[in-house]
Tab-separated table of C-alpha atoms in Angstrom:
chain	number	residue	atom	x	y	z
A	40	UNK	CA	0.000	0.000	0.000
A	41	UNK	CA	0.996	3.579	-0.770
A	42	UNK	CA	1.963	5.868	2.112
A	43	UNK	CA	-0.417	8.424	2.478
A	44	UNK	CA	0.166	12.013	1.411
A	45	UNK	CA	-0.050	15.349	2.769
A	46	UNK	CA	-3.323	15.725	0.344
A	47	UNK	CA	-4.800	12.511	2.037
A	48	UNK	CA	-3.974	13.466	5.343
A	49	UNK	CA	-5.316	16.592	5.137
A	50	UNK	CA	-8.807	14.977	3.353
A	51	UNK	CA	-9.391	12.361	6.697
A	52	UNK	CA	-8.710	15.695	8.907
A	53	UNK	CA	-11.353	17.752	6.584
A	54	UNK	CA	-13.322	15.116	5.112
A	55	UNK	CA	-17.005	17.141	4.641
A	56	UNK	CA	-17.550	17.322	0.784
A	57	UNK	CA	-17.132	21.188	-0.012
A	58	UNK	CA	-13.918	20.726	1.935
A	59	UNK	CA	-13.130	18.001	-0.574
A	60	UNK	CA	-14.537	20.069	-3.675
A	61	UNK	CA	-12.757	23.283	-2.282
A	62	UNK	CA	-9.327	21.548	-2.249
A	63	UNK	CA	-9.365	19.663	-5.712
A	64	UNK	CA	-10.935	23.058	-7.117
A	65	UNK	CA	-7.271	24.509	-5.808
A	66	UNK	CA	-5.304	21.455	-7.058
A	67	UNK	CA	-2.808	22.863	-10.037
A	68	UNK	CA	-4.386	22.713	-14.045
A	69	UNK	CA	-1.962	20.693	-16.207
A	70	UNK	CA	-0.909	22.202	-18.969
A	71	UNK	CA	1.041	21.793	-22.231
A	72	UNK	CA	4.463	23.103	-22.264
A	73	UNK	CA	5.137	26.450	-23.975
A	74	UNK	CA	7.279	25.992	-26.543
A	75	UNK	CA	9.746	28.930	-28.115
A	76	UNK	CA	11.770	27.839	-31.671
A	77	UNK	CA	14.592	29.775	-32.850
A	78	UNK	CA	14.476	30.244	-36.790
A	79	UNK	CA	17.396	29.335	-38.611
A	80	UNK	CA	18.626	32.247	-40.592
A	81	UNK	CA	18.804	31.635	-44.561
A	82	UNK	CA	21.361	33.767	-46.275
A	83	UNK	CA	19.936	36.045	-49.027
A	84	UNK	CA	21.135	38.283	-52.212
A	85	UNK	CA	21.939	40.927	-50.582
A	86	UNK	CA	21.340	42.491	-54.185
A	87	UNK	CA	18.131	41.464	-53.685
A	88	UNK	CA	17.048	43.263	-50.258
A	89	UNK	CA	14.681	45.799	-50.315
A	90	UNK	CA	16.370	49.816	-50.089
A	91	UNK	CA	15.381	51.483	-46.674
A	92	UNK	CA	12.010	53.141	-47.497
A	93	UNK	CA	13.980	57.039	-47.022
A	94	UNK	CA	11.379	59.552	-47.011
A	95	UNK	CA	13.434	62.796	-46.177
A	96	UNK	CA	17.432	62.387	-46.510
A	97	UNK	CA	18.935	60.255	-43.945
A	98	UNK	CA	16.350	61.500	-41.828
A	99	UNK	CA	13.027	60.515	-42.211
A	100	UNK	CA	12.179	56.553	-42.276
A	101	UNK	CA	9.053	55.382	-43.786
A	102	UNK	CA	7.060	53.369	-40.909
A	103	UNK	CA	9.093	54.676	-38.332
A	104	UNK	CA	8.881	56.961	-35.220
A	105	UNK	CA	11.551	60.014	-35.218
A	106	UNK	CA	12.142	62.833	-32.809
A	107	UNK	CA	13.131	66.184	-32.796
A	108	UNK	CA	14.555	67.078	-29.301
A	109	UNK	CA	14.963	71.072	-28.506
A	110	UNK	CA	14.996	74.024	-25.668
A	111	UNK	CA	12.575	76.578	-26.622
A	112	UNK	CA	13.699	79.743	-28.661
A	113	UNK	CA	15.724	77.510	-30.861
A	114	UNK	CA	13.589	78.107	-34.390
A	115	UNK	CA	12.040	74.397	-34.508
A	116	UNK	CA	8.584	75.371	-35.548
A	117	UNK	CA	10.899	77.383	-38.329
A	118	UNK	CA	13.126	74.126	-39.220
A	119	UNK	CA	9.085	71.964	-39.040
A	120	UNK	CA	7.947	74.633	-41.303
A	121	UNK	CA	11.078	74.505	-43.995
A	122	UNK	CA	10.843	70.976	-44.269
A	123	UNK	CA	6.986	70.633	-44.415
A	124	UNK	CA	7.574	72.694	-47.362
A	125	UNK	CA	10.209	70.914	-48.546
A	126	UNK	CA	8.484	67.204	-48.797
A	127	UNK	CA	5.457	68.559	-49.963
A	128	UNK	CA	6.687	70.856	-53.162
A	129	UNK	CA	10.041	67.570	-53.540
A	130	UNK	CA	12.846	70.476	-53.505
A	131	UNK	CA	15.258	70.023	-51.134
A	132	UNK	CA	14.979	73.513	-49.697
A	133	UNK	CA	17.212	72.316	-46.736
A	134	UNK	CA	19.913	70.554	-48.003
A	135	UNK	CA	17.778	67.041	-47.815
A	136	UNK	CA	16.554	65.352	-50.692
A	137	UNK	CA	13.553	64.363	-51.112
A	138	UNK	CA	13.018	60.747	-52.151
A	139	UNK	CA	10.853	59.710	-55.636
A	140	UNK	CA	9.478	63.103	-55.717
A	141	UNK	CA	6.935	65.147	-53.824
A	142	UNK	CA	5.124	64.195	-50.228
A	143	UNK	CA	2.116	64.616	-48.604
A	144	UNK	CA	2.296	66.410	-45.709
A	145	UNK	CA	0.338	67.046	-41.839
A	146	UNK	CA	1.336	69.171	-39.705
A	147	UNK	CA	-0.457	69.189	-36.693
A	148	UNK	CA	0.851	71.649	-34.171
A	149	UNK	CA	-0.595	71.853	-30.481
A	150	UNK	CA	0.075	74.938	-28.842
A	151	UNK	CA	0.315	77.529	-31.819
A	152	UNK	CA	-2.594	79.341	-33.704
A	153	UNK	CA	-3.177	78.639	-37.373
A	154	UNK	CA	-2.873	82.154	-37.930
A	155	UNK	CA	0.673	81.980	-36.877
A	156	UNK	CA	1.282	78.848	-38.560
A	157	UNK	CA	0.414	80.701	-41.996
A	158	UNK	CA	2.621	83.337	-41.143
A	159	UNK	CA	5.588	81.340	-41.178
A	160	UNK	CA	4.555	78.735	-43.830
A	161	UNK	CA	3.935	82.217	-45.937
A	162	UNK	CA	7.471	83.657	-45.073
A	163	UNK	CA	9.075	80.672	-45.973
A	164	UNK	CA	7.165	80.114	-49.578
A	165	UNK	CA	7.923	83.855	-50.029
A	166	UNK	CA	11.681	83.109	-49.862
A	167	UNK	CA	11.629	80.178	-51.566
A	168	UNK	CA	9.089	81.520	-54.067
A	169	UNK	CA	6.718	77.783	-54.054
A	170	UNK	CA	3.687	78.485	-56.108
A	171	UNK	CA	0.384	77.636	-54.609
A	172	UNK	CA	0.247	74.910	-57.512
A	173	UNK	CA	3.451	73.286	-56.233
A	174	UNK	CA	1.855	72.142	-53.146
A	175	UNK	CA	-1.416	71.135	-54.860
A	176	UNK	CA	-3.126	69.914	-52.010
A	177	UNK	CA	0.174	67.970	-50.075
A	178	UNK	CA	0.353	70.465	-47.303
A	179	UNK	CA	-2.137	69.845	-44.594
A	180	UNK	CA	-2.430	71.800	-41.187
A	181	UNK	CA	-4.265	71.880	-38.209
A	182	UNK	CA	-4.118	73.464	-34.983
A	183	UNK	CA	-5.480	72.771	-31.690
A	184	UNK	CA	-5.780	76.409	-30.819
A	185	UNK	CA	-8.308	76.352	-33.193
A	186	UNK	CA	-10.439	73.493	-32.630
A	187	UNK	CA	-8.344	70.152	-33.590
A	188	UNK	CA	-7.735	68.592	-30.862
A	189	UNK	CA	-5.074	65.650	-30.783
A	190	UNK	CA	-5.117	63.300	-27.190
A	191	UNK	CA	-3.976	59.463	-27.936
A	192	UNK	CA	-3.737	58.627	-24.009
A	193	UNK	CA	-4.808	59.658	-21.092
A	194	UNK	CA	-4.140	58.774	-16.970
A	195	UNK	CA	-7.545	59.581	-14.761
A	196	UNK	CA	-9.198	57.562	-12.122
A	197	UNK	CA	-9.618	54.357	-14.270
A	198	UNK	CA	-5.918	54.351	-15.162
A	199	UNK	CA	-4.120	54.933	-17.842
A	200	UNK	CA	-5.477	53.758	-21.465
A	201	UNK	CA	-4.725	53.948	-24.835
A	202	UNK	CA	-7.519	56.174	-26.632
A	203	UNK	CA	-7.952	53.762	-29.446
A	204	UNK	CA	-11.174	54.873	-31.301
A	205	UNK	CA	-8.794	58.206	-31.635
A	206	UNK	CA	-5.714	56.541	-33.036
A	207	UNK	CA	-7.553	54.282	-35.258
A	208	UNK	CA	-9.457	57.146	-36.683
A	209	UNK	CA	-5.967	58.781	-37.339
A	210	UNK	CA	-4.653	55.617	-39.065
A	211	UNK	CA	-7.553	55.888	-41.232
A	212	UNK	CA	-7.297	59.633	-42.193
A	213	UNK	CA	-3.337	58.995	-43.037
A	214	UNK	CA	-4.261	56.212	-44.979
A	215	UNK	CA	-7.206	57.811	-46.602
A	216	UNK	CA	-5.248	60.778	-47.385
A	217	UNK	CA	-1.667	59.229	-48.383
A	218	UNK	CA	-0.181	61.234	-45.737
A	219	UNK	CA	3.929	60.475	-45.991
A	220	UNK	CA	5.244	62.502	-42.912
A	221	UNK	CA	2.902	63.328	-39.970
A	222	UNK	CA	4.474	65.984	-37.801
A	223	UNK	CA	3.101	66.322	-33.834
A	224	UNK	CA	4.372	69.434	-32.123
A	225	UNK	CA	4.768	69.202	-29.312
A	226	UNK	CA	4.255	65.892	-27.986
A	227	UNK	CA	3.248	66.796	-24.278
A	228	UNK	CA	-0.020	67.698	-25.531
A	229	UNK	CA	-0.639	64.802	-27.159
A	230	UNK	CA	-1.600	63.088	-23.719
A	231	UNK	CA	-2.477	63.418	-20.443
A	232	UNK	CA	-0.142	61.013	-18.965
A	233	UNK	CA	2.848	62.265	-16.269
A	234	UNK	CA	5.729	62.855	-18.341
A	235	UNK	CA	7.992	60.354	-15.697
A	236	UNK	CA	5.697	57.517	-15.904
A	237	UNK	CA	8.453	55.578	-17.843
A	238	UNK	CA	5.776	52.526	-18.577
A	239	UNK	CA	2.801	54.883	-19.736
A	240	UNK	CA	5.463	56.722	-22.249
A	241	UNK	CA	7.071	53.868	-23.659
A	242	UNK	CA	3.059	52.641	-24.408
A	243	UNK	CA	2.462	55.849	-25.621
A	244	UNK	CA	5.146	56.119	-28.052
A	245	UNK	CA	5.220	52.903	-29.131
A	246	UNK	CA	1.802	53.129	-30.065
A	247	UNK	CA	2.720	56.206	-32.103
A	248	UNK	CA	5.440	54.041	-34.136
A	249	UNK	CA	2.504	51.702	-34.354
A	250	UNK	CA	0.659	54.446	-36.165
A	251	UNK	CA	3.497	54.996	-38.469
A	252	UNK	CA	3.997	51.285	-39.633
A	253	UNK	CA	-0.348	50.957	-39.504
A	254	UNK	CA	-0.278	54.160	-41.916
A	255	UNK	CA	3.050	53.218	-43.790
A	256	UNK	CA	3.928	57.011	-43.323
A	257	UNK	CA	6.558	58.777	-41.319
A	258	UNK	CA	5.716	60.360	-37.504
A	259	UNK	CA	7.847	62.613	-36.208
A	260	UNK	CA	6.938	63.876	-32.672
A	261	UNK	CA	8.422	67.274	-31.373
A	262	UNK	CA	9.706	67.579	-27.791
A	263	UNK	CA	11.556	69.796	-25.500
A	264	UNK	CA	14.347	69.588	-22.944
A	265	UNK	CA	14.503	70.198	-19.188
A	266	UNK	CA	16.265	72.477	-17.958
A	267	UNK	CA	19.888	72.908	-19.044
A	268	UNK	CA	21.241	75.403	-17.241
A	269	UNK	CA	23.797	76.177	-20.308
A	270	UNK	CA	24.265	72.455	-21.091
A	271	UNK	CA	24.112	70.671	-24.873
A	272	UNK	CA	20.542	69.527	-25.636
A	273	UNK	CA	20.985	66.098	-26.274
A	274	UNK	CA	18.699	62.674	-26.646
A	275	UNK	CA	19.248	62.154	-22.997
A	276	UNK	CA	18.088	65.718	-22.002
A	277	UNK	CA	14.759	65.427	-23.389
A	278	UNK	CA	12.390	66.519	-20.894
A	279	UNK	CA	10.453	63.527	-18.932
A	280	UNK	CA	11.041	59.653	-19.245
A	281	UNK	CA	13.347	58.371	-21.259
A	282	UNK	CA	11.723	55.800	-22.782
A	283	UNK	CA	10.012	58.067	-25.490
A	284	UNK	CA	14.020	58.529	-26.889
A	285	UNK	CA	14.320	54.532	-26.465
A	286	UNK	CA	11.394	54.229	-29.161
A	287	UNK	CA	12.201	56.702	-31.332
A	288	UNK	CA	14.746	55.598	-34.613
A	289	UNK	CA	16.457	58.805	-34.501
A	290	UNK	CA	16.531	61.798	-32.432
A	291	UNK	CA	17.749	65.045	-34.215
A	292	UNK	CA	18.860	67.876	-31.750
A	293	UNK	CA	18.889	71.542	-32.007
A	294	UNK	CA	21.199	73.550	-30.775
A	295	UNK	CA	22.003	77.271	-30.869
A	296	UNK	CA	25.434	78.675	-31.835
A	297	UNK	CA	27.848	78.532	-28.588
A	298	UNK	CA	29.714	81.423	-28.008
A	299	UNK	CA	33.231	79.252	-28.628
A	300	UNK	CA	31.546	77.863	-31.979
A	301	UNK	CA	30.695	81.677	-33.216
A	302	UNK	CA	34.543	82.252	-32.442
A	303	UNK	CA	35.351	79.344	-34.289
A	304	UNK	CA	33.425	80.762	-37.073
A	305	UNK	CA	34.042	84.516	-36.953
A	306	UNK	CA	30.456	85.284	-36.021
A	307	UNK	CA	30.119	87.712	-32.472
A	308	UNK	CA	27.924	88.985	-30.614
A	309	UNK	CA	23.870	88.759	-31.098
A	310	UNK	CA	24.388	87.774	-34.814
A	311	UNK	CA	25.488	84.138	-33.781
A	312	UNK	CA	22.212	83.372	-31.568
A	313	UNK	CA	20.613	83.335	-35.433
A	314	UNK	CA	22.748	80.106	-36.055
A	315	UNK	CA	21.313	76.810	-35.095
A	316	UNK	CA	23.031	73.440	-35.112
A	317	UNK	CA	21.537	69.966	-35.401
A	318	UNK	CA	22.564	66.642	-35.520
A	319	UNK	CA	20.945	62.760	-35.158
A	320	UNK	CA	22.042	61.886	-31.507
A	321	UNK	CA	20.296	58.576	-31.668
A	322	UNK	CA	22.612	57.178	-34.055
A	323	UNK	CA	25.863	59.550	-33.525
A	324	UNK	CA	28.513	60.726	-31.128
A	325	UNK	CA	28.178	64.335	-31.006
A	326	UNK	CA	30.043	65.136	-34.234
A	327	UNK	CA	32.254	68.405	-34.766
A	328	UNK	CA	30.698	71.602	-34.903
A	329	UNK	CA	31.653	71.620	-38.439
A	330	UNK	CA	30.524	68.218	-39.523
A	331	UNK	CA	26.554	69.075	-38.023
A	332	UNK	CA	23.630	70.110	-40.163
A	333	UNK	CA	23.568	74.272	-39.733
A	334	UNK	CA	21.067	76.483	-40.245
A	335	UNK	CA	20.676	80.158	-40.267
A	336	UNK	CA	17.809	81.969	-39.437
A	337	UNK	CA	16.331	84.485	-41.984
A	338	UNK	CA	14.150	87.584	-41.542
A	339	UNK	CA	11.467	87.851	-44.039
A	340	UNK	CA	8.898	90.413	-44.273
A	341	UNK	CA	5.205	89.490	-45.323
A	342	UNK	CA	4.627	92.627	-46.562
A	343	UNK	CA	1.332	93.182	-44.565
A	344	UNK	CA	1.520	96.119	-43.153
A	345	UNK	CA	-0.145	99.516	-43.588
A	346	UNK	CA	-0.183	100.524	-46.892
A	347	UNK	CA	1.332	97.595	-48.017
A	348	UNK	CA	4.327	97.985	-45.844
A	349	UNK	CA	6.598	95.341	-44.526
A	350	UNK	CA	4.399	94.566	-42.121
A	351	UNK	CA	5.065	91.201	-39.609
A	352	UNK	CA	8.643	89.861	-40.134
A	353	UNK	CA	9.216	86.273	-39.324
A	354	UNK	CA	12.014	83.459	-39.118
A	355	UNK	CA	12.695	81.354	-41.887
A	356	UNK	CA	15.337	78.778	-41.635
A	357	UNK	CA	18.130	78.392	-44.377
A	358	UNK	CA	20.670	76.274	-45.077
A	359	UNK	CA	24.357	77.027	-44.112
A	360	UNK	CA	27.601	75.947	-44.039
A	361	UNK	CA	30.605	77.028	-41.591
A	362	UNK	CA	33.634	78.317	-43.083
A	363	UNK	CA	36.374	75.566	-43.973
A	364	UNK	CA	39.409	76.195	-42.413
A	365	UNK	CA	41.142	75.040	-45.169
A	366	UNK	CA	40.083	77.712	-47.700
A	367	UNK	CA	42.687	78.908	-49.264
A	368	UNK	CA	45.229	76.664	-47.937
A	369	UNK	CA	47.762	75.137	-50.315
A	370	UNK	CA	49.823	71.822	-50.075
A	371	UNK	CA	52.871	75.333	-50.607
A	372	UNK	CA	51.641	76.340	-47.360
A	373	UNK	CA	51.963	72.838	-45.020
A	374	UNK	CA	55.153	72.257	-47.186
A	375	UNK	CA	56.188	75.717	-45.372
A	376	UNK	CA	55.198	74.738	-42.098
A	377	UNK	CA	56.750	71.722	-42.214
A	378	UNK	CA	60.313	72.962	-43.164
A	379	UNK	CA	60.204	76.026	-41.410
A	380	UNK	CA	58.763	73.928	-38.283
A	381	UNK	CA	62.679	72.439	-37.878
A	382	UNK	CA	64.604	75.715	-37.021
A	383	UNK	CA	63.379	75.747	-33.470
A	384	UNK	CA	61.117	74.669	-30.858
A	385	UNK	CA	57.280	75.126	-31.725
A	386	UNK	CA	54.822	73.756	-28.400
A	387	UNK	CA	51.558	72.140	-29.520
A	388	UNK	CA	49.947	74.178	-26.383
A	389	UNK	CA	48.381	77.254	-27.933
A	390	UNK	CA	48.850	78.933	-24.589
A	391	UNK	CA	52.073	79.233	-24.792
A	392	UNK	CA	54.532	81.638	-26.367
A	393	UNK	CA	55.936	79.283	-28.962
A	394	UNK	CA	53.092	77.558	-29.936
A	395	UNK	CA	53.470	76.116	-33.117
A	396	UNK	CA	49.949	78.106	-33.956
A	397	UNK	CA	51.849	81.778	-34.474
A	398	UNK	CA	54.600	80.034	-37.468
A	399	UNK	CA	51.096	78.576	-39.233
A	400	UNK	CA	49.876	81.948	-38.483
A	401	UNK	CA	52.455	83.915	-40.488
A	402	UNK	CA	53.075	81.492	-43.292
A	403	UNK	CA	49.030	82.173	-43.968
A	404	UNK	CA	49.069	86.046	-43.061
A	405	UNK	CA	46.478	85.505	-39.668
A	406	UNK	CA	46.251	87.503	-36.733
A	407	UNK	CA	46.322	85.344	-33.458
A	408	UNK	CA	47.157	87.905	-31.131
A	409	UNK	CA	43.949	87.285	-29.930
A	410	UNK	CA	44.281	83.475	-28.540
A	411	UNK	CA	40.375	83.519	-28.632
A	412	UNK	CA	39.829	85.055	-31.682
A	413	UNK	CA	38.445	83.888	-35.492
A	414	UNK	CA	41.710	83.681	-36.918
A	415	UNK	CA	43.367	81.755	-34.251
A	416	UNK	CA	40.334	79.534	-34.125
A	417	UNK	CA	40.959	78.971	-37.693
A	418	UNK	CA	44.366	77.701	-37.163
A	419	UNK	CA	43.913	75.592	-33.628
A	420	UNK	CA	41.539	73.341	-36.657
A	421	UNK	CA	44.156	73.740	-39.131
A	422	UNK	CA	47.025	72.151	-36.454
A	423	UNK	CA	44.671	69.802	-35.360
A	424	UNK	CA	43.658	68.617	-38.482
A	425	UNK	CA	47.627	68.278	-39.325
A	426	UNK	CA	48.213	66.439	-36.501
A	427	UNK	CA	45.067	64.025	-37.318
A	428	UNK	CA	47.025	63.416	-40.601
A	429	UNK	CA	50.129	63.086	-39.184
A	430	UNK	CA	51.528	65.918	-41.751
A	431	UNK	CA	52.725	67.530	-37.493
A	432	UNK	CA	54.038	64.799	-35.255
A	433	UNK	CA	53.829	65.770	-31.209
A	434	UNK	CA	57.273	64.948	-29.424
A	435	UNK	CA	58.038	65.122	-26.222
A	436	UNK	CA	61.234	67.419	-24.940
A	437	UNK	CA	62.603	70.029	-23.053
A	438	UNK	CA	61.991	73.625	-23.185
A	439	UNK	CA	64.716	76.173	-22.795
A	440	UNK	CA	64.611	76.173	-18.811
A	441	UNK	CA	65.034	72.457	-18.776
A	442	UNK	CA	61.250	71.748	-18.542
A	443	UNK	CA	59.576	68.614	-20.218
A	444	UNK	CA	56.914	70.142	-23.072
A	445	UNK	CA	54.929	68.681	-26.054
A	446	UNK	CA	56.520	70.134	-29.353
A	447	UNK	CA	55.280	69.827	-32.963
A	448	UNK	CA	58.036	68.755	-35.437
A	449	UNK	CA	57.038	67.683	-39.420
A	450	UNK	CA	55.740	64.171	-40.013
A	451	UNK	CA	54.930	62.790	-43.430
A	452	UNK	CA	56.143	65.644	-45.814
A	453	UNK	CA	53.181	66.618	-48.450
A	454	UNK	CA	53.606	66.568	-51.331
A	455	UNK	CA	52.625	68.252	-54.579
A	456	UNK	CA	48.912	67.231	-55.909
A	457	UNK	CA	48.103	65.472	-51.991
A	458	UNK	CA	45.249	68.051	-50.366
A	459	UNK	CA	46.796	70.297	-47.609
């Protein structure tokens, strides 16, 4: 005979029948095992593999969910406007080509009147000089100062929830409309969900990528930093949780001009706060200053004044490119450099009084008096650029008073046809 069990034990002890019922009610439900299969990968053409589906440049992704993270005052409604107009007329007004011809367009922005909207879209098609009949319908707008409304989630005393009757009637209306890029600015009031709640974001913006692959069209959602307190605005300064920048493909900052970029550049004072820098920190390091995407922001008048005056003058971003250092710079002059560089003791520190920056300097006819100044800006890129290249090699030795320095001495010597 078997020994009893626990379970039999307990049945004697308890024995009435809705004990009995109770306790094989309670007993665990076998079930099948789950099963999980890995797929063996089969190597394909890669001739053969569909291109990315590029909407906008390298920028915008067909079916994907993209960002745009930036402090206020930084011209992004501008930028949003420039390349609304861009995608919907197909020129690349921005430096960004637009893939297999024209788009169609919706920009809905959240906090801004439609009024205002059309003054900007206005300035900018006045500068660009787009016809009505190059947009031909591709632009659409919408405001919720004026009535159109936009809220895909919201937190209240039945928890948080997914609005879905309002994002499938958006899927429809893309789809209906063969809308390519849907712009939401800003994304805050796009819910009413606590900006922290890491879960209730990632749901929220996940469900917006969802809309973009549902629709087959582009979202890009607009959002701003916390604040900075003179830092970069980066991806991981975006304002609330951080797993909206986890769903998001790419996350293009904005940046103003920094006061050691407009020296860089040879722009001072107020003029430089009209230059605005962006770059993809989703998918980048930080790249140089002179290797971002720059814009410059444009007065334009809309000629609506009195008497047909100038009337209301807004922003319109441009296109624009820093100076190279290298213009004008001739394999002659690093061939200079690089024999003059051997009659005496040049320090790679640009602090000090034989820095290596004054020879390059002369040779090109600069002014560095000023250490902080355009010209010696220009030439702290040239050296290290040359020393990148190894056309200046660093060394280590000793300075006149016996102390141990970094010096400069020529590397690989250029040569005629090579670029300086």
């Amino acid at each position: 005979m078997e020994a009893a069990t626990d379970f039999d034990e307990f049945r004697r002890a308890f024995g009435d029948e809705a004990t009995r019922e109770a306790i094989n009610r309670a007993r665990p439900v076998e079930v099948e095992p789950l099963k999980i299969s890995a797929t063996p990968y089969e190597c394909r053409d890669p001739r053969h593999i569909p291109l990315r589906p590029w909407v906008y440049g390298r920028q915008l992704l067909r079916g994907s969910l993209s960002l745009v993270v930036a402090p206020g005052a930084t011209g992004k409604t501008a930028l949003l406007a420039g390349t609304a107009l861009a995608l919907a007329s197909g020129r690349s007004l921005l430096d960004k080509q637009v893939w297999d011809g024209p788009k169609r367009v919706w920009l809905w922005n959240l906090e801004d009147s439609l009024e205002e909207l059309a003054r900007l879209i206005e300035a900018a098609r006045l500068h660009w000089n787009i016809s009505p009949a190059e947009l031909d319908g591709r632009l659409f707008v919408d405001s919720a100062l004026n009535g159109s409304e936009l809220m895909v989630a919201v937190e209240d005393r039945s928890g948080f929830r997914i609005l879905r009757p309002v994002v499938d009637a958006l899927v429809t209306e893309l789809i209906e409309r063969g809308i390519d890029v849907l712009i939401i600015d800003p994304f805050v009031s796009s819910h009413r969900v606590s900006e922290n709640d890491n879960g209730a974001i990632d749901a929220i913006a996940k469900e917006w990528a969802r809309v973009g692959v549902r629709a087959n069209c582009s979202v890009v959602l607009v959002h701003h930093t916390g604040k900075l307190g003179g830092a970069e605005a980066t991806a991981e300064r975006a304002r609330g949780a951080s797993a909206l920048v986890g769903a998001a493909r790419s996350v293009l900052a904005l940046n103003k001009m920094t006061e050691e970029e407009g020296r860089q550049f040879g722009i001072d004072g107020e003029q430089r706060r009209r230059y605005v820098r962006a770059y993809d920190d989703k998918n980048n390091r930080t790249p140089p200053a002179e290797a971002c995407d720059w814009y410059q922001l444009a007065s334009v008048s809309l000629g609506n004044g009195i008497m047909g005056g100038e009337g209301d003058s807004l922003p319109v971003m441009l296109p624009w490119s820093p100076p190279d250092a290298f213009d004008g710079v001739t394999v002659a002059h690093l061939q200079e450099v690089q024999q003059r560089i051997g009659s005496g003791q040049y320090r790679k520190d640009p602090q000090s009084s034989d820095w290596v920056g004054l020879l390059i300097a002369e040779v090109l006819g600069l002014d560095v008096t000023d250490r902080k100044g355009s010209d010696a800006a220009r030439v702290k890129r040239l050296q290290s650029r040359w020393e990148a290249n190894k056309a200046l090699l660093p060394v280590r030795g000793k300075d006149h008073k016996g102390n141990e320095r970094v010096f400069l001495e020529a590397g690989e010597i250029a040569l005629e046809g090579s670029t300086p």
